[in-house]
């Protein structure tokens, strides 16, 4: 039997999120049913709820930073049992037979990964719904183990903000001796600082918010550069090996490119739209610089990141909210007023 679920949904690009009941599929033999405890609030939730990327499916239940307890497992599930603390991130399925899937990079599946929400299940063609809800049904290959040493609330953002910053830092071999800059101190940015520091890099934050300087240092930044101050930008010309750009709106890459050292890489994780103004080719030709991008991370890599966090005591800095306050939280995020990730306590759904 399908499961009746309560959650919060956007009914269109212009309506605020509101209570919504919906059905999830009858659990399959390889499914895990999870009672959701906490769900982080990612800027991607805003982009998609408001159809800023196009093609949004409504009603939409956002949320892809999910922590919960296993309620039950299907007959074929070996790795999880009722009561386990688990996580679900941005994807819930992929083809499992393309080159990308074989490499453990399911997010780059050639047939397209199935996103946790705003997507369509491969088998039944029904829409997927995310973590702003009481329960979720997920194929066991896409469920992550959460070490009980981690604070469950503060671990929720690791499932997206964490892996999205971890994956490029690992791919570009960041470690001792690397000079890394993170652009934007929000949910992704603060995890970028923590991970770059933990991996041994010298870390700089580019921010437009002078008020964030002190906290940036606590989060791992060795240096803070006010990106709106031309003199400060000039002072770091040709300095960085790697820039992790988490800015969620169109912005000028040229001033950042000028701060890359020889062979440096400017990696976009923030935006999926054309950049404006255009990149000046000289800014990549001189210095053999690269502009790159990165999408979340694979499942094996996500587990590796979660285990690293448990080992090193790394979690997000979170502000807990009730689900009834989600629309106000979105407005605060749009003003860069979040320190540094909102996390919904789903107990509020049962009030
Ligand atoms: P947040 O809103 O938490 O943080 C974004 C930060 O960017 C702000 O705090 C601010 O930092 C800075 N910023 C905001 N607007 C501007 C601007 N106009 N110019 C310069 N800086 C700005 O967002 P998230 O960290 O949740 O997400 C960031 C982006 O990453 C989103 O677009 C999201 O969709 C995307 N994303 C991409 C993923 C991927 O796989 N590639 C996965 C998850 C998210 P400050 O005050 O320091 O300037
Ligand atoms: Zn996200």
Coordinates of N, CA, C and O in Angstrom, one line a residue, residues 153-221:
X153 N 21.4 16.7 14.1 CA 20.9 18.0 13.6 C 21.9 18.6 12.7 O 21.6 19.1 11.6
X154 N 23.1 18.7 13.2 CA 24.2 19.5 12.5 C 24.8 18.7 11.4 O 25.6 19.2 10.6
X155 N 24.5 17.4 11.3 CA 25.0 16.6 10.3 C 24.1 16.7 9.0 O 24.6 16.4 7.9
X156 N 22.9 17.1 9.2 CA 22.0 17.1 8.0 C 22.6 17.9 6.8 O 22.6 17.3 5.7
X157 N 23.2 19.1 7.0 CA 23.7 19.8 5.8 C 24.9 19.1 5.1 O 25.2 19.5 4.0
X158 N 25.5 18.1 5.8 CA 26.6 17.4 5.2 C 26.1 16.7 3.9 O 26.8 16.5 2.9
X159 N 24.8 16.4 3.9 CA 24.3 15.6 2.8 C 24.2 16.3 1.4 O 24.1 15.7 0.4
X160 N 24.2 17.7 1.5 CA 24.4 18.4 0.2 C 25.5 19.5 0.4 O 26.5 19.4 -0.4
X161 N 25.4 20.4 1.3 CA 26.4 21.4 1.4 C 27.8 20.8 1.6 O 28.8 21.2 1.1
X162 N 27.8 19.7 2.4 CA 29.0 19.0 2.8 C 29.6 18.4 1.5 O 30.8 18.7 1.1
X163 N 28.9 17.5 0.9 CA 29.5 16.7 -0.2 C 29.8 17.6 -1.4 O 30.7 17.4 -2.2
X164 N 29.0 18.7 -1.6 CA 29.2 19.6 -2.8 C 30.5 20.3 -2.7 O 31.1 20.7 -3.7
X165 N 31.0 20.6 -1.4 CA 32.3 21.2 -1.3 C 33.4 20.2 -1.1 O 34.5 20.5 -1.6
X166 N 33.1 19.1 -0.5 CA 34.1 18.1 -0.3 C 34.6 17.5 -1.7 O 35.8 17.3 -1.9
X167 N 33.6 17.2 -2.5 CA 34.0 16.5 -3.8 C 35.0 17.3 -4.6 O 36.0 16.7 -5.1
X168 N 34.7 18.6 -4.9 CA 35.7 19.3 -5.7 C 37.1 19.4 -5.0 O 38.1 19.4 -5.6
X169 N 37.1 19.6 -3.7 CA 38.3 19.8 -3.0 C 39.2 18.5 -3.1 O 40.4 18.5 -3.4
X170 N 38.5 17.3 -3.1 CA 39.2 16.1 -3.2 C 39.6 15.9 -4.7 O 40.8 15.5 -5.0
X171 N 38.7 16.2 -5.6 CA 39.0 16.0 -7.0 C 40.2 16.8 -7.5 O 41.1 16.3 -8.3
X172 N 40.4 18.0 -7.0 CA 41.5 18.9 -7.3 C 42.7 18.7 -6.4 O 43.5 19.6 -6.3
X173 N 42.6 17.6 -5.6 CA 43.8 17.3 -4.8 C 44.2 18.3 -3.8 O 45.4 18.6 -3.6
X174 N 43.3 19.0 -3.2 CA 43.6 20.0 -2.2 C 44.2 19.3 -0.9 O 43.6 18.3 -0.4
X175 N 45.3 19.9 -0.5 CA 46.0 19.3 0.7 C 47.0 20.3 1.2 O 47.0 21.5 0.8
X176 N 47.9 19.9 2.1 CA 48.9 20.8 2.6 C 49.7 21.4 1.5 O 50.0 20.8 0.5
X177 N 49.9 22.7 1.6 CA 50.6 23.5 0.5 C 49.6 24.1 -0.5 O 50.0 25.1 -1.2
X178 N 48.3 23.7 -0.5 CA 47.4 24.3 -1.5 C 46.9 25.6 -0.9 O 46.7 25.8 0.3
X179 N 46.7 26.6 -1.8 CA 46.1 27.8 -1.5 C 44.7 27.9 -2.1 O 44.6 27.9 -3.3
X180 N 43.7 27.8 -1.2 CA 42.3 27.7 -1.6 C 41.6 29.0 -1.2 O 41.8 29.5 -0.1
X181 N 40.7 29.4 -2.1 CA 39.8 30.5 -1.7 C 38.3 30.0 -1.9 O 38.0 29.3 -2.9
X182 N 37.5 30.4 -1.0 CA 36.0 30.1 -1.0 C 35.3 31.4 -1.3 O 35.6 32.4 -0.6
X183 N 34.4 31.4 -2.2 CA 33.6 32.6 -2.5 C 32.2 32.5 -1.9 O 31.5 31.6 -2.3
X184 N 31.8 33.4 -1.0 CA 30.5 33.3 -0.4 C 30.4 32.5 0.9 O 30.8 31.3 0.9
X185 N 30.0 33.2 2.0 CA 29.9 32.4 3.2 C 28.5 32.2 3.6 O 27.9 32.9 4.4
X186 N 27.9 31.1 3.0 CA 26.6 30.6 3.3 C 26.7 29.2 3.7 O 27.7 28.7 4.2
X187 N 25.7 28.4 3.3 CA 25.7 27.0 3.7 C 26.9 26.2 3.1 O 27.6 25.5 3.7
X188 N 27.0 26.3 1.8 CA 28.1 25.7 1.1 C 29.5 26.3 1.5 O 30.4 25.6 1.8
X189 N 29.5 27.6 1.5 CA 30.8 28.3 1.8 C 31.4 27.9 3.2 O 32.6 27.7 3.3
X190 N 30.5 27.8 4.2 CA 31.1 27.5 5.5 C 31.6 26.1 5.6 O 32.6 25.8 6.3
X191 N 31.0 25.2 4.8 CA 31.6 23.8 4.8 C 32.9 23.8 4.0 O 33.8 23.1 4.3
X192 N 32.9 24.6 2.9 CA 34.1 24.7 2.1 C 35.3 25.2 3.0 O 36.4 24.6 2.9
X193 N 35.1 26.2 3.8 CA 36.1 26.6 4.7 C 36.6 25.5 5.7 O 37.8 25.2 5.8
X194 N 35.6 24.8 6.3 CA 36.0 23.8 7.2 C 36.7 22.6 6.6 O 37.7 22.1 7.1
X195 N 36.3 22.2 5.4 CA 37.0 21.1 4.7 C 38.3 21.5 4.2 O 39.3 20.7 4.3
X196 N 38.4 22.7 3.6 CA 39.7 23.1 3.0 C 40.8 23.1 4.2 O 41.9 22.7 4.0
X197 N 40.3 23.7 5.3 CA 41.2 23.7 6.5 C 41.6 22.3 7.0 O 42.8 22.0 7.2
X198 N 40.6 21.5 7.1 CA 40.8 20.1 7.6 C 41.7 19.3 6.7 O 42.5 18.5 7.1
X199 N 41.7 19.6 5.4 CA 42.6 18.9 4.4 C 44.0 19.5 4.4 O 44.9 19.0 3.7
X200 N 44.2 20.6 5.2 CA 45.6 21.1 5.3 C 45.9 22.3 4.5 O 47.0 22.8 4.4
X201 N 44.9 22.9 3.7 CA 45.2 24.0 2.8 C 45.3 25.3 3.6 O 44.9 25.5 4.8
X202 N 45.9 26.3 2.9 CA 45.9 27.7 3.4 C 44.6 28.3 2.8 O 44.4 28.3 1.6
X203 N 43.7 28.8 3.7 CA 42.3 29.1 3.3 C 42.0 30.6 3.3 O 42.2 31.2 4.4
X204 N 41.4 31.1 2.2 CA 40.9 32.5 2.2 C 39.4 32.5 1.9 O 38.9 31.7 1.1
X205 N 38.7 33.5 2.5 CA 37.3 33.7 2.2 C 37.2 35.0 1.4 O 37.7 36.0 1.8
X206 N 36.5 34.9 0.3 CA 36.0 36.1 -0.4 C 34.5 36.3 0.0 O 33.7 35.4 -0.2
X207 N 34.2 37.5 0.6 CA 32.9 37.8 1.0 C 32.5 39.2 0.7 O 33.4 40.0 0.6
X208 N 31.2 39.5 0.6 CA 30.7 40.8 0.5 C 30.3 41.4 1.8 O 29.9 42.5 2.0
X209 N 30.4 40.5 2.9 CA 29.8 40.9 4.2 C 30.9 41.0 5.2 O 31.4 40.1 5.8
X210 N 31.3 42.3 5.5 CA 32.4 42.5 6.5 C 32.0 41.9 7.9 O 32.9 41.5 8.6
X211 N 30.7 41.8 8.2 CA 30.3 41.3 9.5 C 30.6 39.8 9.6 O 30.6 39.3 10.8
X212 N 31.0 39.2 8.5 CA 31.2 37.7 8.7 C 32.7 37.4 8.9 O 33.1 36.2 9.1
X213 N 33.6 38.5 8.9 CA 35.0 38.2 9.0 C 35.5 37.4 10.2 O 36.2 36.4 10.0
X214 N 35.0 37.8 11.4 CA 35.5 37.1 12.6 C 35.0 35.6 12.6 O 35.8 34.7 12.9
X215 N 33.8 35.4 12.2 CA 33.3 34.0 12.2 C 34.0 33.2 11.1 O 34.2 32.0 11.3
X216 N 34.3 33.8 10.0 CA 35.0 33.1 8.9 C 36.3 32.5 9.5 O 36.7 31.4 9.2
X217 N 37.0 33.3 10.3 CA 38.3 32.8 10.9 C 38.0 31.6 11.8 O 38.8 30.7 11.8
X218 N 37.0 31.7 12.6 CA 36.6 30.6 13.5 C 36.3 29.3 12.7 O 36.6 28.2 13.1
X219 N 35.7 29.5 11.5 CA 35.3 28.4 10.6 C 36.5 27.8 9.8 O 36.3 26.8 9.2
X220 N 37.6 28.5 9.8 CA 38.8 27.9 9.2 C 39.5 28.9 8.2 O 40.6 28.5 7.7
X221 N 39.0 30.1 8.0 CA 39.7 31.0 7.1 C 41.0 31.5 7.8 O 40.9 32.0 8.9

